[in-house]
Amino acid sequence: MYSYTEFDHAFLAERNAQFRGQVERRIDGSLTEDEFKPLRLMNGLYLQLHAYMLRVAIPYGTLNSRQMEKLAEISERWDKGYGHFTTRQNIQYNWPQLRDVPDMLDALAEVNLHAIQTSGNTIRNVTADHFAGAAADEVADPRPVAELIRQWSTDHPEFQFLPRKFKVAVTGDTADRAVIKAHDIGLRIVKRGEEIGYEVIVGGGLGRTPMIGKVLYEFVSQEDLLPTLEAIVSVYNLLGRRDNKYKARIKITVHENGIEDIRQRVNERYALIRPQFTGVDQQMLARIEADFAAPEFKSADQTPYLNAYNQDPLFRSWADTNLTAHRNPEYAIVSISLKAHGKTPGDATGRQMRLMAALAKRYGHDELRISHEQNVILPHVHRGDLPSVYYALKAEGLGTANIGLISDIIACPGMDYCALATARSIPIAQEIATRFDELKLEHDVGPLKIKISGCINACGHHHVGHIGILGLDRAGVENYQITLGGDGTEDATIGERAGPGFSADEIIPAVERLVLAYLDLRNDPAETFLQTYRRLGLAPFKAALYPQVAGKESRANAA
């Protein structure tokens, strides 16, 4: 992983000292909250419903054990003993005292972490495939170029006051595990012959007006990538709307102007700025790539794995759901579920974080990843060590065998924490997971992604859920709309709204009816929910959701 230079350390120390002074002036009243707000947002500090919230960047989702241990320490020393991992591969602390935040930032700096540009109208944390550097189907590790983009975008003088926040995601696979088509810029590493390049997608995004990104360029060479990105963001900075924040994202800019017009403008801007890129960025990239060299994989006995798989049905269940093929056949990628039934999706206690750090150090070549699906990954574990890893996780409530299943729910903090939320998300996710655990159906149901947002901003990615749930306020009452058929992969699709919303008491039975209908409708157990939906369309699922309406229509047709 990337190692900070003397410049990085000095830069971070200066930024933290500057913010410490700003916090002191806020506490003594020299700064009003309105004056303090833009300063705190530049350092990832929000004011939520009940307290401040500090959002810490985990660049492209990569951590080592020392960093995870520090995140645990911060949660226990300055928060309530836990942290919340987000869909942007960040971690949030929901209960810090303002006076403690500078100390938290200094503690983060000790392990090369920070909260810069985790808020504000700037380029946010660059995210990547959480299996980067390990996946069997990978073209190339996307993390070096993600780090290059992070360095280029941090405190970029032209891009600190964009029309709206700006998000970049990178994947190195044909399979998209980074939801690149729902980002302002999505990059997919591709090969043309032996040359590595990038497919560049622009104008994706969810929120109030969900859109799937459009291909701006099918192939951009490695040498041309950074000037191309600078040209894109420069065009957006000039053209993006500032008169209406709901129309300020680049997705609206692309929609209103058309992809051809945007391409022409980017080409013109690129021609102007390309001579400024003299190859220094490629020298930087070469140095960065050296930091991401693959670990020295071991060759060892796999008998412990085979014995556990054949003798322990709980281990077998976990292995079948939570392991992914590694590029080294003796290894596996381990997904650690932060979705134990009835728990808050994405939350991990300090004790759990310390355990994951210890397992990474002992069994995982000292690497961890955070997924956009709010789980933690050990990307490199030898198969012979998997039983030891599983039993240690199980002892701390981290051994749930549900990755990709119905209880592996993405959920935003919702109205329990967020000042923008209009409905609760966390209790709905907990109740769905608990209900299907009671029914003992989730392994029979198979792959099914439920995503829940507590407001129109869609931080829970509900638009690209196979079943999406959006919580809204209807005359002071929580109301939950359902969308169906969404997909955040390489076949990205915005879900279709099913019909009227449901109350908090009605939404769990509604989801249950949907899933039971799927079990009746599928051709065989191998046909997933999404495949069945695409085959049959909305109608049979809508009938299951609204049986009274379906019954009236049936009687009317009979008459």
XYZ file of C-alpha atoms in Angstrom:
559
model
C 0.000 0.000 0.000
C 1.037 3.624 -0.407
C 3.640 4.903 2.062
C 3.524 8.550 3.045
C 6.502 10.742 2.136
C 7.965 13.567 4.218
C 5.870 15.949 2.150
C 2.693 14.014 2.983
C 3.456 14.063 6.702
C 4.260 17.790 6.665
C 1.148 18.608 4.648
C -1.106 16.693 7.004
C 0.501 18.169 10.131
C -0.006 21.692 8.777
C -3.638 21.031 7.865
C -4.392 19.534 11.274
C -2.705 22.410 13.126
C -4.700 24.873 11.070
C -7.961 23.130 11.917
C -7.046 22.930 15.612
C -6.849 26.718 15.629
C -10.207 26.981 13.884
C -11.836 24.658 16.432
C -10.416 26.713 19.295
C -11.873 29.876 17.782
C -15.251 28.181 17.375
C -15.263 27.035 20.999
C -14.328 30.474 22.370
C -16.956 32.138 20.169
C -14.605 33.946 17.805
C -16.199 32.017 14.950
C -19.947 31.597 14.535
C -21.338 28.250 13.387
C -22.006 29.753 9.942
C -18.380 30.899 9.717
C -17.098 27.572 11.042
C -19.219 25.379 8.772
C -17.151 25.633 5.557
C -13.952 25.139 7.566
C -15.147 21.992 9.325
C -16.585 20.521 6.134
C -13.168 20.851 4.486
C -11.953 18.534 7.235
C -14.755 15.977 7.121
C -16.680 17.237 10.151
C -20.484 17.323 9.888
C -23.117 18.503 12.356
C -25.739 15.754 12.500
C -28.986 15.328 14.429
C -27.468 14.705 17.840
C -23.759 15.464 17.615
C -20.881 16.160 15.294
C -19.859 13.357 12.934
C -16.309 12.879 11.671
C -15.928 11.102 8.323
C -12.499 9.570 7.785
C -11.237 8.644 4.319
C -10.036 5.119 3.661
C -8.504 5.705 0.211
C -9.724 3.077 -2.275
C -10.790 1.027 0.754
C -7.280 -0.163 1.704
C -6.020 -0.468 5.290
C -3.236 -2.246 7.131
C -3.509 -3.690 10.624
C -1.922 -0.665 12.308
C -4.474 1.641 10.710
C -7.389 -0.584 11.701
C -6.068 -0.710 15.255
C -5.941 3.083 15.300
C -9.554 3.284 14.070
C -10.489 1.006 16.968
C -8.557 3.148 19.452
C -10.279 6.320 18.224
C -13.707 4.711 18.558
C -12.993 3.721 22.150
C -11.203 6.880 23.264
C -13.278 9.609 21.658
C -16.529 7.998 20.528
C -18.913 5.333 21.863
C -16.762 2.308 21.105
C -17.728 1.686 17.481
C -17.348 3.063 13.973
C -19.629 2.964 10.941
C -18.207 1.867 7.577
C -19.915 3.579 4.650
C -20.730 2.995 0.984
C -17.868 5.370 0.076
C -15.240 3.177 1.780
C -15.020 5.677 4.636
C -15.529 5.255 8.366
C -17.735 7.614 10.354
C -17.630 8.445 14.047
C -21.059 9.624 15.128
C -20.465 10.980 18.625
C -17.221 13.014 18.904
C -16.980 16.130 21.037
C -15.856 19.143 19.019
C -12.915 19.805 21.343
C -11.626 16.256 20.706
C -11.688 16.331 16.904
C -8.194 17.861 16.468
C -6.780 15.101 18.667
C -8.634 12.519 16.580
C -7.117 13.963 13.404
C -3.635 13.917 14.898
C -4.135 10.286 15.918
C -5.207 9.450 12.363
C -2.130 11.192 10.974
C 0.075 8.857 13.030
C -1.015 6.031 10.697
C -1.298 8.022 7.442
C -5.057 8.603 7.571
C -7.044 11.819 7.353
C -10.492 13.337 6.802
C -9.599 15.803 4.041
C -12.155 16.127 1.230
C -14.612 13.692 2.761
C -17.091 16.544 2.495
C -17.661 19.700 0.504
C -18.059 20.474 -3.187
C -14.798 18.885 -4.174
C -13.423 15.539 -5.365
C -14.246 13.074 -2.596
C -12.523 9.849 -1.519
C -11.569 7.842 -4.619
C -13.093 4.374 -4.342
C -12.116 1.088 -5.964
C -12.964 -2.578 -6.264
C -12.610 -4.059 -2.776
C -11.025 -7.204 -4.250
C -8.312 -5.135 -5.971
C -4.976 -6.893 -6.243
C -6.482 -10.256 -5.350
C -9.360 -11.068 -7.708
C -8.881 -13.933 -10.128
C -10.551 -11.984 -12.951
C -8.573 -8.759 -12.593
C -6.959 -7.037 -15.597
C -4.816 -4.853 -13.342
C -4.834 -3.556 -9.766
C -6.782 -0.259 -9.813
C -5.327 1.064 -6.551
C -2.124 2.668 -7.928
C -4.079 4.854 -10.337
C -6.647 5.562 -7.592
C -3.774 6.786 -5.401
C -2.478 8.945 -8.262
C -5.938 10.479 -8.605
C -6.086 11.034 -4.830
C -2.813 12.932 -4.877
C -3.791 14.949 -7.946
C -7.183 15.912 -6.523
C -6.188 16.696 -2.921
C -6.223 20.480 -2.470
C -6.280 20.932 -6.247
C -6.613 24.738 -6.453
C -9.104 24.673 -9.333
C -11.425 22.043 -7.851
C -12.061 23.069 -4.240
C -15.362 24.839 -4.991
C -17.046 22.769 -7.671
C -20.770 23.178 -8.380
C -21.367 20.050 -6.262
C -19.520 17.108 -4.713
C -17.675 14.900 -7.182
C -17.043 11.168 -6.897
C -14.627 8.930 -8.797
C -14.511 5.117 -8.769
C -12.057 2.713 -10.425
C -12.255 -0.985 -11.203
C -9.715 -3.314 -12.739
C -12.167 -6.043 -13.705
C -14.747 -6.758 -16.349
C -17.051 -7.484 -13.409
C -17.880 -4.173 -11.757
C -17.667 -4.325 -7.964
C -17.170 -0.553 -7.610
C -20.486 0.664 -9.121
C -18.539 2.823 -11.571
C -21.603 3.614 -13.709
C -23.254 5.419 -10.784
C -20.342 7.826 -10.259
C -19.528 11.261 -11.627
C -16.532 9.614 -13.277
C -16.152 5.857 -13.478
C -12.951 4.257 -14.765
C -12.534 0.683 -15.923
C -9.073 -0.638 -16.694
C -9.004 -2.283 -20.110
C -6.381 -3.754 -22.409
C -5.861 -2.940 -26.085
C -3.401 -5.544 -27.199
C -0.735 -5.350 -24.521
C -1.414 -1.709 -23.686
C -3.212 -0.815 -20.454
C -5.783 1.941 -20.732
C -9.092 3.142 -19.308
C -12.711 3.222 -20.344
C -13.986 6.591 -19.092
C -17.636 6.889 -18.025
C -19.184 10.206 -16.978
C -22.478 11.484 -15.643
C -23.582 8.662 -13.399
C -25.155 9.244 -10.041
C -28.103 8.386 -7.819
C -29.959 10.766 -5.512
C -32.940 12.846 -6.586
C -32.401 12.165 -10.306
C -30.724 8.762 -10.732
C -28.774 8.242 -13.939
C -26.437 5.629 -15.380
C -23.183 7.082 -16.645
C -22.348 7.318 -20.349
C -19.140 6.245 -22.053
C -17.116 9.343 -22.875
C -14.084 7.450 -24.184
C -13.706 3.750 -24.822
C -9.929 3.856 -24.404
C -7.659 6.463 -22.859
C -3.980 5.610 -22.519
C -2.294 5.618 -19.139
C -0.243 8.682 -20.109
C -3.364 10.601 -21.101
C -5.579 9.678 -18.156
C -4.767 12.502 -15.741
C -5.019 15.311 -18.321
C -8.289 13.762 -19.487
C -9.656 13.782 -15.933
C -8.509 17.367 -15.453
C -10.215 18.369 -18.689
C -13.480 16.675 -17.644
C -13.593 18.304 -14.205
C -12.570 21.689 -15.672
C -15.441 21.564 -18.162
C -17.855 20.584 -15.405
C -16.541 23.350 -13.139
C -17.326 25.944 -15.805
C -20.525 24.432 -17.190
C -22.130 22.874 -14.115
C -25.125 24.672 -12.676
C -24.753 26.706 -9.518
C -28.271 28.165 -9.517
C -29.908 24.968 -8.213
C -28.058 22.468 -6.036
C -30.440 19.701 -7.115
C -29.296 20.199 -10.709
C -25.645 20.856 -9.980
C -24.179 17.342 -10.381
C -22.333 16.441 -13.583
C -25.090 13.943 -14.442
C -27.414 16.903 -15.058
C -24.703 18.735 -16.988
C -24.278 15.720 -19.278
C -28.042 15.243 -19.591
C -28.759 18.889 -20.447
C -25.877 19.300 -22.904
C -25.598 15.807 -24.344
C -22.624 13.473 -24.332
C -21.392 14.646 -27.760
C -21.270 18.277 -26.673
C -19.481 17.329 -23.458
C -16.980 15.228 -25.410
C -16.220 18.143 -27.751
C -15.698 20.528 -24.834
C -13.467 18.040 -23.042
C -11.434 17.491 -26.217
C -10.922 21.244 -26.574
C -9.898 21.654 -22.953
C -7.641 18.609 -23.158
C -5.804 20.087 -26.165
C -5.073 23.221 -24.149
C -3.791 21.573 -20.982
C -2.113 18.415 -22.306
C 1.286 20.153 -22.848
C 1.383 20.949 -19.102
C 1.618 17.217 -18.333
C 5.280 16.534 -19.037
C 5.440 12.997 -17.687
C 5.915 13.780 -14.008
C 2.587 12.099 -13.272
C 3.844 8.905 -14.911
C 7.014 9.005 -12.821
C 4.801 9.365 -9.741
C 2.630 6.474 -10.898
C 5.676 4.240 -11.326
C 6.764 4.987 -7.742
C 3.217 4.371 -6.488
C 2.974 1.047 -8.321
C 6.042 -0.175 -6.438
C 4.108 0.334 -3.175
C 1.423 -2.036 -4.403
C 3.594 -5.006 -5.216
C 1.854 -8.309 -4.509
C 2.759 -10.005 -1.207
C 4.913 -13.114 -1.190
C 2.279 -15.831 -1.228
C 3.104 -19.014 0.624
C 2.548 -22.617 -0.397
C 1.252 -24.747 2.453
C -0.988 -27.655 3.434
C -4.697 -27.104 2.652
C -5.883 -30.102 4.677
C -7.250 -27.977 7.578
C -9.614 -26.254 5.132
C -10.782 -29.490 3.541
C -11.360 -31.129 6.930
C -13.369 -28.191 8.260
C -15.382 -27.948 5.042
C -16.316 -31.617 5.141
C -16.927 -31.899 8.893
C -18.449 -28.559 10.013
C -21.666 -27.494 8.227
C -21.451 -23.981 9.700
C -17.949 -23.511 8.308
C -19.095 -24.925 4.973
C -21.983 -22.477 4.827
C -19.625 -19.587 5.592
C -17.091 -20.776 3.012
C -19.765 -21.090 0.340
C -21.022 -17.518 0.817
C -18.120 -15.478 2.190
C -15.163 -16.710 0.119
C -14.249 -15.544 -3.386
C -11.720 -16.990 -5.830
C -8.229 -15.547 -5.478
C -5.751 -15.178 -8.316
C -3.562 -17.667 -6.422
C -5.529 -20.953 -6.241
C -4.070 -21.750 -2.793
C -5.606 -18.548 -1.425
C -9.101 -17.138 -0.967
C -10.585 -13.665 -0.553
C -12.474 -13.508 2.748
C -15.466 -11.178 3.087
C -16.222 -10.457 6.739
C -19.889 -9.654 7.180
C -20.763 -6.600 9.265
C -24.408 -7.628 8.868
C -25.077 -10.066 11.704
C -28.847 -10.559 11.871
C -30.451 -7.736 13.830
C -27.294 -5.600 13.989
C -26.667 -2.203 12.391
C -25.269 -2.679 8.873
C -21.704 -1.415 8.618
C -21.049 -0.963 12.345
C -17.987 -2.540 13.980
C -16.974 -2.237 17.611
C -13.461 -1.363 18.654
C -12.984 -4.938 19.824
C -14.102 -6.294 16.444
C -11.808 -3.906 14.593
C -8.869 -5.044 16.715
C -9.651 -8.678 15.937
C -9.817 -8.007 12.190
C -6.501 -6.172 12.421
C -4.938 -9.108 14.263
C -6.231 -11.602 11.700
C -4.884 -9.483 8.854
C -1.486 -9.321 10.509
C -1.324 -13.043 11.269
C -3.089 -14.604 8.292
C -3.686 -11.887 5.660
C -0.326 -10.348 4.683
C -1.306 -7.301 6.745
C -4.003 -6.108 4.334
C -7.669 -5.243 4.831
C -10.217 -3.666 2.523
C -13.513 -1.906 3.120
C -16.226 -2.642 0.572
C -18.842 -0.199 -0.659
C -21.304 -2.795 0.631
C -20.189 -1.967 4.199
C -18.227 -5.142 4.880
C -14.534 -5.787 5.589
C -12.303 -7.893 3.359
C -9.187 -9.953 4.053
C -7.951 -10.111 0.450
C -5.157 -12.681 0.850
C -5.773 -15.670 3.140
C -4.220 -19.085 2.550
C -6.858 -21.803 2.433
C -5.130 -23.760 5.183
C -5.663 -20.785 7.526
C -9.349 -20.295 6.772
C -10.689 -22.416 9.660
C -8.615 -20.435 12.167
C -9.862 -17.182 10.669
C -13.505 -18.317 10.690
C -13.574 -19.573 14.281
C -11.920 -16.376 15.522
C -14.477 -14.267 13.633
C -17.381 -16.379 14.854
C -16.341 -15.860 18.480
C -16.699 -12.064 18.050
C -19.986 -12.043 16.114
C -18.296 -11.632 12.739
C -18.881 -15.092 11.303
C -22.283 -14.546 9.696
C -22.560 -16.530 6.456
C -24.609 -14.062 4.427
C -22.439 -12.190 1.917
C -24.623 -11.355 -1.084
C -27.763 -12.742 0.567
C -30.936 -11.011 1.668
C -29.602 -9.958 5.094
C -26.414 -8.446 3.613
C -28.244 -5.128 3.357
C -26.762 -1.743 2.502
C -28.403 0.895 4.681
C -27.615 4.557 5.269
C -27.694 5.906 8.862
C -31.163 7.322 8.227
C -33.108 9.346 10.748
C -31.310 7.753 13.689
C -28.316 9.999 12.923
C -28.603 12.038 9.730
C -30.000 15.576 9.694
C -31.135 15.155 6.081
C -33.008 11.878 6.525
C -36.788 11.700 6.301
C -37.202 8.129 7.570
C -35.340 5.440 9.485
C -33.192 2.965 7.583
C -31.366 0.985 10.247
C -34.435 -0.517 12.010
C -35.918 -1.578 8.660
C -32.694 -3.348 7.696
C -32.536 -5.025 11.101
C -36.144 -6.229 10.901
C -35.759 -7.622 7.372
C -32.610 -9.514 8.346
C -34.208 -10.850 11.519
C -37.394 -11.908 9.729
C -35.638 -13.937 7.056
C -33.347 -15.480 9.655
C -36.492 -16.630 11.472
C -37.897 -18.045 8.240
C -34.556 -19.817 7.504
C -34.996 -18.885 3.859
C -32.066 -16.692 2.887
C -29.777 -19.472 1.641
C -32.657 -20.913 -0.374
C -33.406 -17.465 -1.798
C -29.777 -17.044 -2.864
C -28.193 -13.852 -4.234
C -30.430 -10.871 -3.533
C -29.310 -7.313 -2.847
C -31.542 -5.097 -0.728
C -30.474 -1.473 -0.394
C -32.195 1.078 1.855
C -32.026 4.885 1.848
C -33.592 7.144 4.450
C -34.056 10.057 2.045
C -33.986 11.056 -1.604
C -30.194 11.565 -1.508
C -29.858 7.782 -1.883
C -26.773 7.204 0.268
C -28.023 3.609 0.628
C -27.889 3.095 -3.182
C -31.539 1.976 -3.242
C -31.874 2.797 -6.953
C -29.465 -0.034 -7.849
C -30.806 -2.591 -5.395
C -32.530 -5.707 -6.683
C -35.041 -4.575 -4.089
C -34.613 -0.906 -3.277
C -36.334 0.783 -0.361
C -36.631 4.566 -0.065
C -37.892 6.080 3.166
C -39.846 9.336 2.854
C -41.937 11.588 5.052
C -45.623 11.636 4.171
C -47.426 14.189 6.355
C -45.223 13.330 9.316
C -45.447 9.573 8.799
C -42.619 7.384 7.513
C -43.481 5.911 4.142
C -41.334 3.395 2.259
C -41.322 3.140 -1.532
C -40.079 -0.021 -3.237
C -38.114 -0.164 -6.486
C -37.360 -3.422 -8.263
C -34.783 -4.648 -10.747
C -31.957 -2.255 -9.993
C -28.383 -3.390 -10.536
C -25.051 -1.792 -9.608
C -22.787 -4.105 -11.613
C -21.431 -3.876 -15.158
C -25.091 -4.281 -16.258
C -26.085 -1.237 -14.212
C -29.797 -0.467 -14.185
C -31.990 1.940 -12.236
C -34.781 0.101 -10.446
C -38.426 0.575 -11.383
C -40.814 1.998 -8.808
C -43.386 -0.653 -7.940
C -46.238 1.565 -6.766
C -47.502 3.318 -3.616
C -45.350 3.220 -0.506
C -45.813 1.258 2.698
C -45.847 2.297 6.331
C -43.071 1.161 8.682
C -45.367 -1.619 9.923
C -46.201 -2.743 6.379
C -42.787 -2.738 4.718
C -41.432 -5.992 6.210
C -44.521 -8.039 5.218
C -44.330 -6.424 1.761
C -40.723 -7.562 1.288
C -41.687 -11.021 2.520
C -44.475 -11.239 -0.067
C -42.031 -10.200 -2.782
C -39.507 -12.863 -1.866
C -42.085 -15.632 -1.495
C -43.491 -14.681 -4.892
C -40.001 -14.956 -6.376
C -39.600 -18.458 -4.930
C -42.838 -19.452 -6.673
C -41.979 -17.726 -9.944
C -38.390 -18.790 -10.544
C -37.717 -21.556 -13.024
C -35.316 -23.351 -10.704
C -33.120 -22.587 -7.664
C -30.304 -21.427 -9.947
C -32.400 -18.545 -11.327
C -31.713 -15.488 -9.174
C -34.238 -12.875 -8.114
C -32.823 -10.403 -10.633
C -32.919 -12.950 -13.456
C -36.522 -13.828 -12.644
C -37.478 -10.156 -12.550
C -35.821 -9.500 -15.897
C -37.574 -12.499 -17.414
C -41.069 -11.693 -16.142
C -41.063 -7.950 -15.585
C -42.808 -5.955 -12.888
C -46.369 -7.285 -13.150
C -46.214 -10.521 -11.074
C -44.148 -8.843 -8.367
C -46.511 -5.895 -8.238
C -49.405 -8.319 -7.810
C -47.594 -9.858 -4.836
C -46.908 -6.454 -3.315
C -50.483 -5.208 -3.674
C -52.707 -8.303 -3.374
C -55.854 -6.291 -2.685
C -55.419 -4.268 -5.880
C -54.610 -7.419 -7.844
C -57.717 -9.099 -6.440
C -59.976 -6.192 -7.446
C -58.506 -6.143 -10.954
C -59.005 -9.892 -11.283
C -62.644 -9.658 -10.218
C -63.199 -6.723 -12.566
C -61.731 -8.649 -15.492
C -63.889 -11.669 -14.656
C -66.998 -9.511 -14.661
